[in-house]
Coordinates of C-alpha atoms in Angstrom, one line a residue:
Chain A
M1 CA 97.6 -23.7 -19.2
A2 CA 96.3 -24.6 -15.7
M3 CA 95.3 -27.5 -16.4
T4 CA 98.8 -29.3 -17.1
E5 CA 100.5 -28.7 -13.7
T6 CA 100.3 -30.9 -11.3
F7 CA 99.4 -32.5 -8.4
Y8 CA 102.5 -31.5 -7.2
D9 CA 102.7 -28.2 -7.9
V10 CA 99.2 -27.8 -6.7
I11 CA 100.4 -28.7 -3.8
R12 CA 103.4 -27.0 -2.9
R13 CA 101.8 -23.1 -4.5
Q14 CA 99.8 -24.0 -1.2
G15 CA 102.0 -24.6 1.3
I16 CA 101.5 -28.2 2.0
S17 CA 105.0 -29.8 3.3
R18 CA 106.9 -32.9 2.0
R19 CA 106.5 -34.7 4.8
S20 CA 102.7 -34.4 4.8
F21 CA 102.8 -35.1 1.2
T22 CA 104.6 -38.2 1.6
K23 CA 102.6 -39.3 4.9
F24 CA 99.0 -38.7 2.5
C25 CA 100.7 -41.0 -0.6
S26 CA 101.4 -43.4 2.1
L27 CA 98.4 -43.9 4.2
T28 CA 96.5 -43.7 0.6
A29 CA 98.5 -46.1 -0.6
A30 CA 97.2 -47.8 2.6
S31 CA 94.4 -47.8 1.7
L32 CA 93.6 -49.3 -1.3
G33 CA 95.7 -52.2 -0.1
L34 CA 98.6 -51.5 -2.1
G35 CA 101.4 -51.8 0.5
P36 CA 103.8 -49.2 2.1
A37 CA 105.8 -49.5 -2.0
F38 CA 102.8 -47.7 -3.2
G39 CA 103.1 -44.7 -1.6
P40 CA 107.0 -43.7 -3.4
R41 CA 104.1 -45.2 -7.0
I42 CA 101.4 -42.7 -5.9
A43 CA 103.9 -39.8 -4.8
E44 CA 106.2 -39.9 -8.1
A45 CA 102.1 -39.7 -10.4
M46 CA 100.8 -37.2 -8.5
E47 CA 103.8 -35.6 -9.3
T48 CA 104.7 -36.2 -12.5
K49 CA 101.4 -36.7 -13.7
P50 CA 98.7 -33.9 -15.2
R51 CA 96.3 -34.3 -12.9
I52 CA 92.9 -35.9 -14.7
P53 CA 89.6 -33.7 -13.9
V54 CA 86.9 -35.1 -12.7
L55 CA 83.5 -33.9 -13.4
W56 CA 80.5 -34.7 -10.5
L57 CA 77.0 -34.7 -11.7
H58 CA 74.5 -34.3 -9.5
G59 CA 70.9 -36.1 -10.2
L60 CA 68.4 -37.2 -8.0
E61 CA 70.3 -37.1 -4.5
C62 CA 71.4 -35.9 -1.1
T63 CA 74.6 -34.9 -1.2
C64 CA 75.3 -36.9 1.3
C65 CA 78.0 -38.4 -1.1
S66 CA 79.4 -34.8 -1.2
E67 CA 79.3 -34.2 2.4
S68 CA 81.1 -37.9 2.9
F69 CA 83.9 -36.7 0.2
I70 CA 85.1 -32.9 1.9
R71 CA 84.7 -35.0 5.5
S72 CA 87.5 -36.7 4.5
A73 CA 90.0 -37.6 7.7
H74 CA 93.5 -35.6 5.9
P75 CA 93.1 -33.1 5.3
L76 CA 95.9 -33.2 2.2
V77 CA 92.3 -35.0 0.9
K78 CA 89.6 -31.7 1.8
D79 CA 92.9 -29.1 -0.2
V80 CA 94.2 -31.5 -2.1
V81 CA 91.5 -33.3 -3.8
L82 CA 88.4 -32.1 -3.4
S83 CA 89.5 -28.2 -4.2
M84 CA 92.5 -28.0 -5.8
I85 CA 93.9 -30.9 -7.7
S86 CA 90.7 -33.0 -10.0
L87 CA 87.8 -31.0 -9.2
D88 CA 86.6 -29.4 -12.0
Y89 CA 83.2 -29.0 -11.6
D90 CA 80.6 -29.6 -8.8
D91 CA 77.8 -27.5 -9.4
T92 CA 77.2 -27.6 -5.2
L93 CA 80.9 -27.1 -4.5
M94 CA 82.2 -24.7 -7.3
A95 CA 82.3 -21.2 -6.7
A96 CA 81.3 -20.5 -10.1
A97 CA 77.9 -20.6 -10.9
G98 CA 75.4 -20.3 -14.0
T99 CA 76.3 -19.9 -17.5
Q100 CA 79.9 -20.0 -16.2
A101 CA 79.7 -23.1 -14.2
E102 CA 77.8 -24.3 -18.1
A103 CA 82.0 -23.3 -19.6
I104 CA 83.6 -25.2 -17.7
F105 CA 81.3 -28.1 -18.0
D106 CA 81.5 -27.6 -22.3
E107 CA 84.8 -27.1 -22.1
I108 CA 86.3 -29.5 -19.4
R109 CA 84.2 -32.3 -22.2
Q110 CA 85.8 -30.1 -25.8
T111 CA 89.1 -29.9 -24.0
Y112 CA 89.6 -33.4 -22.3
R113 CA 87.6 -36.0 -24.8
G114 CA 88.3 -39.2 -23.4
R115 CA 90.2 -37.9 -20.8
Y116 CA 87.8 -37.4 -17.6
I117 CA 86.4 -38.7 -15.6
V118 CA 82.4 -38.0 -14.4
A119 CA 81.2 -38.5 -10.7
V120 CA 78.5 -39.3 -10.8
E121 CA 76.1 -38.5 -7.5
G122 CA 72.2 -38.9 -7.6
N123 CA 70.7 -40.9 -10.0
P124 CA 68.2 -40.1 -13.2
P125 CA 64.6 -40.2 -13.2
L126 CA 63.1 -41.3 -16.3
D127 CA 59.6 -40.9 -16.7
E128 CA 58.4 -38.4 -18.1
D129 CA 61.1 -37.3 -20.1
G130 CA 62.8 -36.9 -17.1
M131 CA 61.3 -34.2 -16.3
F132 CA 61.8 -34.9 -12.3
C133 CA 65.1 -33.9 -12.5
I134 CA 66.0 -30.3 -14.8
I135 CA 69.6 -29.9 -14.6
G136 CA 70.2 -26.3 -17.3
G137 CA 67.1 -26.3 -18.0
R138 CA 67.1 -29.6 -19.4
P139 CA 67.0 -33.3 -18.3
F140 CA 69.2 -34.9 -16.0
V141 CA 69.2 -37.9 -17.2
E142 CA 70.2 -36.6 -21.0
R143 CA 72.7 -34.5 -19.3
L144 CA 74.6 -37.5 -18.0
R145 CA 74.2 -39.6 -21.3
E146 CA 75.8 -36.7 -22.8
V147 CA 78.7 -36.0 -21.2
A148 CA 79.9 -39.8 -19.7
A149 CA 79.9 -40.6 -23.6
D150 CA 83.0 -38.6 -23.8
S151 CA 84.4 -39.8 -20.8
M152 CA 87.4 -42.0 -19.8
A153 CA 85.3 -43.2 -17.2
V154 CA 82.5 -43.3 -15.3
I155 CA 82.0 -43.3 -10.7
S156 CA 78.8 -44.9 -9.5
W157 CA 79.2 -42.9 -5.6
G158 CA 76.7 -43.9 -3.4
S159 CA 73.8 -46.5 -3.1
C160 CA 71.9 -43.3 -5.8
A161 CA 74.3 -44.0 -8.6
S162 CA 75.2 -47.5 -7.6
W163 CA 71.6 -49.1 -7.2
G164 CA 69.0 -46.5 -7.1
C165 CA 69.0 -45.8 -2.8
V166 CA 66.2 -44.5 -1.2
Q167 CA 64.5 -42.5 -4.8
A168 CA 64.5 -46.3 -6.9
A169 CA 62.8 -47.4 -3.4
K170 CA 59.3 -49.4 -4.8
P171 CA 57.0 -47.4 -5.3
N172 CA 59.7 -45.9 -7.5
P173 CA 56.9 -43.1 -8.3
T174 CA 59.8 -41.2 -10.8
H175 CA 61.6 -44.3 -12.7
A176 CA 64.9 -43.7 -11.2
V177 CA 67.4 -45.6 -12.7
P178 CA 70.8 -46.4 -11.4
V179 CA 74.1 -45.4 -13.4
H180 CA 74.7 -48.0 -14.8
E181 CA 71.0 -48.4 -16.4
V182 CA 72.0 -45.4 -19.1
V183 CA 74.6 -45.2 -19.5
S184 CA 76.9 -47.3 -21.5
G185 CA 79.7 -48.6 -23.3
K186 CA 81.9 -46.5 -20.0
P187 CA 83.7 -49.0 -17.5
I188 CA 81.3 -47.8 -14.2
I189 CA 83.2 -48.1 -10.7
K190 CA 80.1 -48.2 -8.2
V191 CA 81.1 -46.8 -5.0
P192 CA 77.8 -48.4 -3.1
G193 CA 76.9 -46.5 0.6
C194 CA 74.3 -44.6 1.7
P195 CA 77.1 -42.6 1.1
P196 CA 80.1 -44.2 1.2
I197 CA 83.5 -43.7 4.0
A198 CA 85.0 -40.6 2.6
E199 CA 88.9 -42.7 2.3
V200 CA 86.5 -45.4 0.5
M201 CA 85.7 -42.3 -2.4
T202 CA 89.2 -40.3 -2.2
G203 CA 90.8 -43.8 -2.4
V204 CA 89.8 -44.6 -5.2
I205 CA 90.4 -41.0 -7.4
T206 CA 94.0 -41.7 -6.5
Y207 CA 93.9 -44.5 -7.3
L208 CA 92.6 -43.6 -11.2
L209 CA 95.4 -41.1 -11.0
T210 CA 98.1 -42.8 -10.1
F211 CA 98.0 -46.5 -12.0
D212 CA 96.0 -45.0 -15.1
R213 CA 94.0 -48.1 -14.8
L214 CA 90.6 -48.8 -13.2
P215 CA 90.6 -51.0 -10.1
E216 CA 89.9 -53.9 -9.4
L217 CA 86.1 -54.8 -9.7
D218 CA 83.8 -57.6 -8.6
R219 CA 81.3 -59.4 -9.8
Q220 CA 79.1 -56.3 -8.8
G221 CA 81.4 -53.6 -10.3
R222 CA 83.2 -52.8 -6.5
P223 CA 86.1 -52.4 -6.4
K224 CA 86.9 -54.9 -4.7
M225 CA 89.4 -53.0 -2.0
F226 CA 87.0 -51.7 -0.2
Y227 CA 83.8 -54.1 -0.8
S228 CA 86.1 -57.6 -0.4
Q229 CA 85.6 -58.4 3.0
R230 CA 81.9 -58.3 4.7
I231 CA 81.5 -56.4 8.1
H232 CA 80.7 -58.9 10.4
D233 CA 83.9 -60.9 9.7
K234 CA 86.3 -57.3 10.4
C235 CA 82.4 -56.6 13.5
Y236 CA 84.8 -55.7 16.7
R237 CA 81.0 -57.7 18.4
R238 CA 81.7 -60.4 16.1
P239 CA 83.8 -62.4 19.5
H240 CA 80.4 -62.1 21.0
F241 CA 78.1 -63.6 18.0
D242 CA 80.6 -66.1 18.3
A243 CA 79.5 -66.9 21.8
G244 CA 75.5 -66.4 21.9
Q245 CA 75.7 -63.2 23.5
F246 CA 73.1 -61.1 21.7
V247 CA 71.3 -57.4 22.8
E248 CA 68.2 -58.6 23.2
A249 CA 65.9 -55.5 23.3
W250 CA 67.4 -52.0 23.1
D251 CA 69.2 -50.4 26.0
D252 CA 68.9 -53.5 28.4
E253 CA 72.2 -55.0 29.8
Q254 CA 73.1 -56.8 27.2
A255 CA 73.7 -53.7 24.5
R256 CA 74.8 -51.5 27.4
K257 CA 78.1 -54.4 27.7
G258 CA 77.6 -54.4 23.2
Y259 CA 77.3 -57.5 22.4
C260 CA 76.0 -59.3 19.8
L261 CA 73.1 -56.8 17.4
Y262 CA 72.3 -59.0 15.2
K263 CA 68.6 -60.2 16.8
M264 CA 68.6 -56.2 16.3
G265 CA 68.4 -56.5 13.0
C266 CA 72.1 -56.0 12.0
K267 CA 72.9 -56.3 8.2
G268 CA 76.7 -57.1 8.9
P269 CA 76.3 -60.9 8.8
T270 CA 75.4 -59.9 4.4
T271 CA 76.7 -56.3 3.8
Y272 CA 80.4 -55.9 2.0
N273 CA 81.8 -52.7 2.3
A274 CA 85.0 -51.8 4.7
C275 CA 83.0 -49.7 8.4
S276 CA 84.0 -51.9 10.8
T277 CA 88.4 -52.1 9.2
V278 CA 88.5 -48.0 7.8
R279 CA 85.9 -46.7 10.6
W280 CA 84.6 -44.0 10.2
N281 CA 85.5 -39.1 11.3
D282 CA 88.8 -40.1 11.1
G283 CA 88.5 -44.6 13.1
V284 CA 86.3 -42.6 15.4
S285 CA 83.5 -45.4 15.0
F286 CA 80.5 -46.7 12.4
P287 CA 77.4 -47.7 13.5
I288 CA 77.8 -50.6 15.5
Q289 CA 80.2 -48.4 17.6
S290 CA 77.6 -46.6 18.9
G291 CA 75.5 -49.4 19.6
H292 CA 73.0 -49.6 16.4
G293 CA 73.0 -52.4 13.5
C294 CA 74.4 -52.1 10.2
I295 CA 71.4 -50.7 8.0
G296 CA 73.2 -52.1 5.0
C297 CA 73.1 -49.0 3.1
S298 CA 75.6 -51.0 0.6
E299 CA 74.5 -53.5 -1.0
E300 CA 71.4 -53.4 -3.8
G301 CA 67.6 -52.9 -3.0
F302 CA 67.8 -52.2 0.7
W303 CA 65.0 -50.6 1.2
D304 CA 63.3 -53.0 -0.6
Q305 CA 64.6 -55.8 1.7
G306 CA 63.0 -54.9 5.1
S307 CA 62.0 -53.0 8.2
F308 CA 66.0 -51.9 9.6
Y309 CA 65.2 -54.4 12.8
D310 CA 64.2 -57.6 10.6
R311 CA 66.3 -60.4 11.8
L312 CA 68.3 -61.9 9.1
T313 CA 66.9 -64.8 7.3
T314 CA 63.2 -64.0 7.6
I315 CA 65.6 -61.5 4.3
S316 CA 66.3 -63.4 1.2
P317 CA 70.3 -62.9 1.3
F318 CA 69.5 -66.3 4.2
G319 CA 66.9 -67.8 1.6
V320 CA 67.4 -69.7 -1.2
E321 CA 67.8 -67.4 -3.2
A322 CA 70.7 -66.0 -1.9
N323 CA 72.8 -65.3 -4.0
A324 CA 76.4 -66.4 -4.4
D325 CA 78.1 -63.2 -4.2
Q326 CA 76.5 -62.9 -0.8
I327 CA 76.9 -66.1 1.8
G328 CA 81.3 -66.6 1.5
G329 CA 80.9 -66.7 -2.7
T330 CA 79.1 -69.9 -2.7
A331 CA 75.2 -70.6 -2.7
A332 CA 73.9 -71.6 0.0
G333 CA 74.3 -74.8 1.1
V334 CA 76.5 -76.4 -1.1
I335 CA 80.0 -76.4 0.4
G336 CA 80.8 -80.7 0.0
A337 CA 83.6 -82.1 0.2
G338 CA 83.8 -81.4 -3.4
I339 CA 84.9 -78.0 -3.6
A340 CA 86.1 -76.9 0.1
V341 CA 88.9 -77.1 -0.8
H342 CA 87.4 -74.4 -3.0
A343 CA 85.4 -72.3 -0.4
A344 CA 88.3 -73.2 2.5
L345 CA 91.2 -71.2 -0.2
S346 CA 88.7 -68.5 -1.4
A347 CA 87.8 -67.6 2.1
V348 CA 91.4 -67.2 3.5
K349 CA 92.3 -65.0 0.8
R350 CA 89.1 -62.6 1.7
A351 CA 91.0 -63.2 5.5
R352 CA 93.6 -61.6 4.5
D353 CA 94.7 -58.1 5.4
K354 CA 96.4 -56.2 1.8
A355 CA 97.2 -53.1 3.8
V356 CA 100.9 -55.7 3.4
T357 CA 100.2 -58.4 0.1
P358 CA 100.9 -56.0 -3.3
P359 CA 98.4 -57.1 -5.6
P360 CA 99.4 -59.9 -7.4
A361 CA 100.2 -58.5 -11.9
D362 CA 102.0 -55.3 -10.4
P363 CA 100.2 -53.3 -13.1
K364 CA 102.5 -50.4 -14.6
P365 CA 106.5 -52.5 -14.2
H366 CA 108.6 -49.5 -11.9
P367 CA 110.9 -48.3 -14.2
Chain B
M1 CA 115.1 -43.1 26.4
T2 CA 118.5 -43.9 26.6
G3 CA 121.2 -46.3 25.3
A4 CA 120.8 -48.2 28.4
T5 CA 116.9 -49.4 27.4
A6 CA 117.1 -50.6 24.4
E7 CA 116.5 -53.6 22.6
P8 CA 117.3 -55.3 20.2
G9 CA 116.7 -55.1 17.0
Q10 CA 115.9 -51.3 17.2
M11 CA 117.8 -48.4 15.3
E12 CA 117.8 -45.3 15.7
C13 CA 117.7 -42.6 12.5
G14 CA 121.2 -40.9 12.4
I15 CA 119.3 -37.2 11.1
C16 CA 116.5 -36.7 13.4
W17 CA 116.7 -40.2 15.9
Q18 CA 113.5 -41.6 14.9
V19 CA 113.6 -44.9 16.0
Y20 CA 112.6 -47.7 14.4
D21 CA 110.8 -50.5 17.4
P22 CA 110.7 -54.2 14.8
N23 CA 108.1 -54.8 18.6
R24 CA 106.5 -52.0 17.7
G25 CA 106.3 -52.2 13.4
D26 CA 106.2 -48.5 12.0
P27 CA 102.0 -47.3 11.5
V28 CA 103.1 -44.4 9.3
W29 CA 105.0 -46.9 6.4
Q30 CA 101.8 -49.5 7.3
I31 CA 105.3 -51.9 8.6
A32 CA 103.9 -54.5 10.6
P33 CA 105.3 -55.4 14.5
G34 CA 107.5 -58.4 14.3
T35 CA 109.5 -56.7 10.7
A36 CA 112.7 -56.5 11.1
F37 CA 114.6 -53.9 10.2
T38 CA 116.6 -55.1 7.6
S39 CA 113.6 -56.3 6.7
L40 CA 111.8 -53.7 5.7
P41 CA 110.6 -52.1 2.0
D42 CA 113.3 -50.7 -0.3
S43 CA 110.8 -47.4 -0.5
W44 CA 111.1 -47.5 4.0
R45 CA 112.4 -43.5 4.8
C46 CA 112.2 -43.0 8.1
P47 CA 108.9 -42.0 8.5
H48 CA 109.6 -38.5 10.8
C49 CA 111.8 -37.2 8.8
D50 CA 111.8 -38.9 5.8
A51 CA 115.7 -40.0 6.0
P52 CA 116.7 -42.4 3.4
R53 CA 116.7 -46.3 5.8
E54 CA 121.1 -46.0 4.8
K55 CA 120.7 -42.4 7.9
F56 CA 120.0 -45.4 10.8
L57 CA 122.4 -47.1 13.2
P58 CA 121.3 -49.0 15.4
L59 CA 120.6 -48.1 18.7
D60 CA 123.0 -50.5 20.7
P61 CA 125.9 -51.4 20.5
A62 CA 126.0 -54.3 21.5
D63 CA 124.0 -54.8 18.3
R64 CA 126.6 -54.4 16.5
T65 CA 128.5 -57.0 17.3
A66 CA 126.1 -59.7 16.4
A67 CA 125.4 -60.4 13.2
R68 CA 122.2 -59.5 11.6
G69 CA 121.4 -62.1 9.6
P70 CA 118.9 -64.7 11.5
E71 CA 117.2 -61.9 13.4
G72 CA 114.9 -62.4 9.6
A73 CA 111.7 -61.5 8.8
A74 CA 108.6 -62.7 11.0
P75 CA 107.7 -64.8 9.3
S76 CA 110.3 -66.5 7.9
A77 CA 110.5 -67.1 12.2
A78 CA 107.0 -68.2 12.4
A79 CA 107.1 -70.6 9.5
A80 CA 110.8 -72.2 11.3
A81 CA 108.8 -73.2 14.5
L82 CA 106.4 -74.0 13.0
S83 CA 107.5 -77.1 10.9
A84 CA 108.8 -78.6 14.2
P85 CA 112.1 -81.3 15.0
P86 CA 110.3 -85.0 14.4
D87 CA 110.9 -85.3 18.7
Q88 CA 108.7 -82.6 19.4
P89 CA 105.2 -83.7 20.4
V90 CA 102.6 -82.1 18.5
L91 CA 100.7 -80.4 21.3
D92 CA 101.1 -80.9 25.6
A93 CA 99.2 -81.8 27.6
T94 CA 98.4 -78.3 28.7
M95 CA 97.4 -77.3 25.4
T96 CA 95.1 -81.1 24.5
A97 CA 93.6 -79.1 27.8
R98 CA 92.8 -75.2 26.4
I99 CA 91.5 -76.5 23.1
A100 CA 89.1 -79.0 25.5
A101 CA 88.1 -76.5 27.3
L102 CA 87.1 -73.6 24.4
V103 CA 85.2 -76.4 22.0
A104 CA 83.3 -76.9 26.1
A105 CA 82.7 -72.8 25.9
Y106 CA 81.2 -72.9 23.2
R107 CA 79.6 -76.3 23.4
E108 CA 78.0 -76.2 27.6
G109 CA 77.9 -71.4 26.7
A110 CA 77.4 -70.7 23.6
D111 CA 75.2 -74.1 21.9
P112 CA 72.3 -73.7 23.8
R113 CA 71.6 -69.9 22.6
M114 CA 72.1 -70.2 18.9
R115 CA 70.9 -72.8 18.6
A116 CA 67.1 -71.6 18.0
L117 CA 68.5 -69.1 15.0
P118 CA 67.2 -69.4 12.0
I119 CA 71.2 -69.5 11.7
Y120 CA 72.2 -72.3 13.6
N121 CA 73.5 -75.3 11.5
P122 CA 72.0 -77.7 12.7
A123 CA 74.2 -80.6 10.3
L124 CA 77.3 -79.1 12.1
E125 CA 79.1 -79.2 15.0
I126 CA 81.8 -77.8 17.7
E127 CA 85.2 -78.8 16.3
A128 CA 88.6 -78.1 17.1
V129 CA 90.7 -79.0 13.7
G130 CA 94.2 -79.4 13.3
F131 CA 95.6 -77.6 16.2
Q132 CA 99.4 -76.8 16.1
P133 CA 102.4 -75.4 18.5
W134 CA 101.9 -71.4 17.6
P135 CA 105.1 -68.9 19.6
G136 CA 102.8 -68.7 23.1
G137 CA 100.5 -71.5 22.1
S138 CA 99.1 -73.4 19.6
I139 CA 96.8 -72.5 16.7
G140 CA 93.8 -74.3 14.8
I141 CA 90.4 -73.7 13.4
M142 CA 87.4 -73.7 15.1
I143 CA 84.3 -74.9 13.9
T144 CA 80.9 -74.4 15.2
P145 CA 77.4 -75.2 13.9
W146 CA 77.1 -71.0 13.5
F147 CA 80.8 -70.1 12.2
M148 CA 84.2 -71.0 11.9
N149 CA 87.1 -69.1 12.3
T150 CA 91.6 -69.1 12.7
V151 CA 92.5 -68.7 15.9
L152 CA 95.4 -69.0 18.0
L153 CA 95.0 -70.2 21.6
P154 CA 97.8 -68.5 23.7
R155 CA 98.8 -71.1 26.8
G156 CA 97.5 -69.2 29.7
G157 CA 94.4 -67.6 30.2
A158 CA 95.1 -63.7 30.8
D159 CA 93.5 -61.8 32.3
R160 CA 89.6 -60.0 30.9
H161 CA 89.2 -57.4 28.7
P162 CA 92.7 -56.0 28.1
G163 CA 91.4 -54.8 24.4
E164 CA 88.2 -56.9 23.9
G165 CA 87.4 -56.9 20.8
S166 CA 90.2 -54.8 19.1
T167 CA 92.3 -56.4 16.6
H168 CA 96.0 -57.9 16.3
R169 CA 98.3 -57.4 12.9
V170 CA 99.4 -61.7 12.5
I171 CA 102.1 -62.7 10.4
L172 CA 101.4 -66.2 9.4
P173 CA 103.8 -67.6 6.4
S174 CA 100.9 -66.9 3.7
G175 CA 101.0 -62.9 4.8
S176 CA 99.1 -60.8 7.3
Y177 CA 95.7 -61.0 8.9
E178 CA 93.7 -59.7 11.1
F179 CA 92.5 -60.7 14.6
V180 CA 90.4 -59.9 16.9
A181 CA 90.7 -60.9 20.4
A182 CA 88.0 -62.5 22.2
W183 CA 87.1 -63.2 26.3
I184 CA 85.6 -67.1 26.3
E185 CA 84.5 -68.2 29.8
G186 CA 87.3 -69.9 30.9
V187 CA 89.5 -70.3 28.4
G188 CA 90.1 -67.1 29.2
M189 CA 91.9 -63.9 25.8
I190 CA 91.4 -66.0 22.3
R191 CA 92.1 -64.6 18.9
N192 CA 89.6 -65.0 16.5
C193 CA 90.2 -64.8 12.5
S194 CA 86.9 -65.1 10.8
L195 CA 86.7 -67.5 7.7
F196 CA 82.9 -68.2 7.5
S197 CA 80.1 -67.0 9.4
P198 CA 77.6 -68.2 9.3
M199 CA 78.2 -71.7 8.4
T200 CA 74.5 -72.2 6.6
D201 CA 76.6 -73.1 3.5
F202 CA 78.0 -76.2 4.7
V203 CA 76.6 -79.5 3.1
D204 CA 77.8 -81.7 6.7
Q205 CA 80.3 -82.2 9.0
R206 CA 82.8 -83.8 6.8
A207 CA 82.3 -81.1 4.4
A208 CA 83.7 -78.8 7.2
R209 CA 85.7 -80.0 8.5
L210 CA 87.5 -80.5 5.2
T211 CA 87.2 -76.7 4.5
A212 CA 89.1 -76.1 7.8
E213 CA 92.1 -78.8 7.4
A214 CA 92.6 -77.2 3.2
A215 CA 92.4 -73.7 4.7
L216 CA 95.0 -73.9 7.2
T217 CA 97.1 -75.5 5.1
A218 CA 96.2 -72.4 3.1
L219 CA 97.1 -70.0 6.3
L220 CA 100.1 -71.5 6.8
T221 CA 102.2 -72.0 3.6
A222 CA 104.3 -69.7 2.2
E223 CA 103.5 -70.9 -1.6
G224 CA 102.7 -68.9 -3.6
N225 CA 101.7 -66.4 -1.2
A226 CA 104.3 -65.0 0.8
V227 CA 104.9 -61.6 2.0
P228 CA 108.0 -60.0 -0.5
T229 CA 110.8 -59.8 2.6
Q230 CA 113.6 -59.2 -0.4
A231 CA 115.4 -59.0 3.0
A232 CA 118.0 -55.7 2.2
P233 CA 122.0 -56.4 2.2
P234 CA 122.4 -56.0 6.6
R235 CA 123.9 -52.4 6.3
E236 CA 127.2 -51.3 7.3
T237 CA 127.9 -49.9 10.0
P238 CA 130.6 -47.2 10.8
A239 CA 130.8 -46.2 14.5
A240 CA 131.7 -47.8 17.9
I241 CA 129.3 -45.9 19.3
S242 CA 125.9 -44.1 19.2
R243 CA 125.5 -40.6 18.1
R244 CA 123.0 -40.7 21.0
Q245 CA 126.1 -41.8 23.2
L246 CA 128.2 -40.2 22.4
L247 CA 126.5 -37.1 23.1
R248 CA 125.6 -37.4 25.6
G249 CA 128.0 -39.5 28.0
A250 CA 126.0 -42.8 28.7
N251 CA 128.8 -45.5 27.2
G252 CA 131.2 -46.6 30.0
S253 CA 133.5 -46.7 27.3
F254 CA 134.1 -43.6 27.6

């Protein structure tokens, strides 16, 4: 049966070289923050384990997550992960349509009960019994609940599925809610961003396959390996912030010099994502590098946090109600002498480069 | 590249002649610059032809006679440099002057501009904490009312813009860190690794200073967080002359 073949079988059949394959494995290990030693383990998993079926659902969304995913920098990503490896159902990308497509959907659900992954792009609207998003004649929310109930885990792609994003912004006319508000009892991995970075998306799927377990998640359910650092901490314009050199108006002299965009409303200081390290389009650039501030698209409720051009501090993350994860691990104004050491250790740990430091707990010792 | 220009520690793949240069590391396997060949992980293979590491031979014949052990890993070398002999002054006058210049640069240049911003924490002041010798200069922590950075301050001021804003991986005893190159007027190029910014969390200067001291200790202590440098046993190097030299006849001994 086709489903029992491994990733590697598929790769070989497609004529991808061994070298290209090992390179993909080591690059993926690095992007997962696992260090070079994990490259061979990823390779081994891909060679020996049967592929995990993925059902990719689309709710209220703009398809930007799919667009990002299929533009992963490494060619193997799009060839392997997307078209060959594990995407069994994706109503946007699959060749099948109509009854055929729905048959695949039901087959996976029954054949792989408890062993498939549901990836959700977009979110379900609840108003009018879910009538604002109908797929195959039924409300999306019903279908999502059903298919998630038999799954191994749920991945919430993008800010829509993770937080609600634009369709859940005030006044939220369709009562759109993030996935975790309608699915319960299953582990949910949030991969926020509008869209998320392609390498982050493939990295999460590869991790699931390699280690048969969820990546380490932060308090908000995001994989720590990609969402533990702020844009601000690794920003290449950071030296200008430190030096008090700011862009004061679009296209002014300072903008041409590449000064810090904080005064233009950059949300880098409150946004946790990998943009300033992984960057986009094969590491070519990211929004700040192109001259626009970060809009904080991977943070919860970013549409309702004021204008993209409001300077931080007029909005909540720097205010008294700042939540503990938002600024440096503690609530505002509380690092006194008593917890100085704790604060220092967490800051050092956060700053440490994960690419050459293996995770503390080895999930499954290599035989 | 010929054997004549080989630098110590460079290794060459016996299959495809790919050269491993410890100063450059290996971007394919994500090996940080400064990693000796003997400190490469066991799983490391030739990034070009996937040959096992046993196939690698020293590029420079003189290298083979030199002991390979002390080459060691960069972190331990750095750690050794830190535990300076007691008779060595903590920081010489040049470094002290440069640290003072850095503090002055922030105080006079940036501070007046930052003071007006809401993220400025008026309870804090600009202070350099715990600066100590480091290969090529000094390392310490800079506290200002708007950031706290680990700073690598080189001995001399470099020219402007050789990669301002670029990131550099620096191996400290506790692990590897990304530093961002910054140009400071009157000081030159320095490298920063952000710990906190903004600084609104800090109650007072004492708390910030204690945090900085604890952070510096954590950065410069290998305890529990060391990069695993399971030193591989020295490789057998039976050939007295590299294949490359033999084939090219570049070696005078033939």
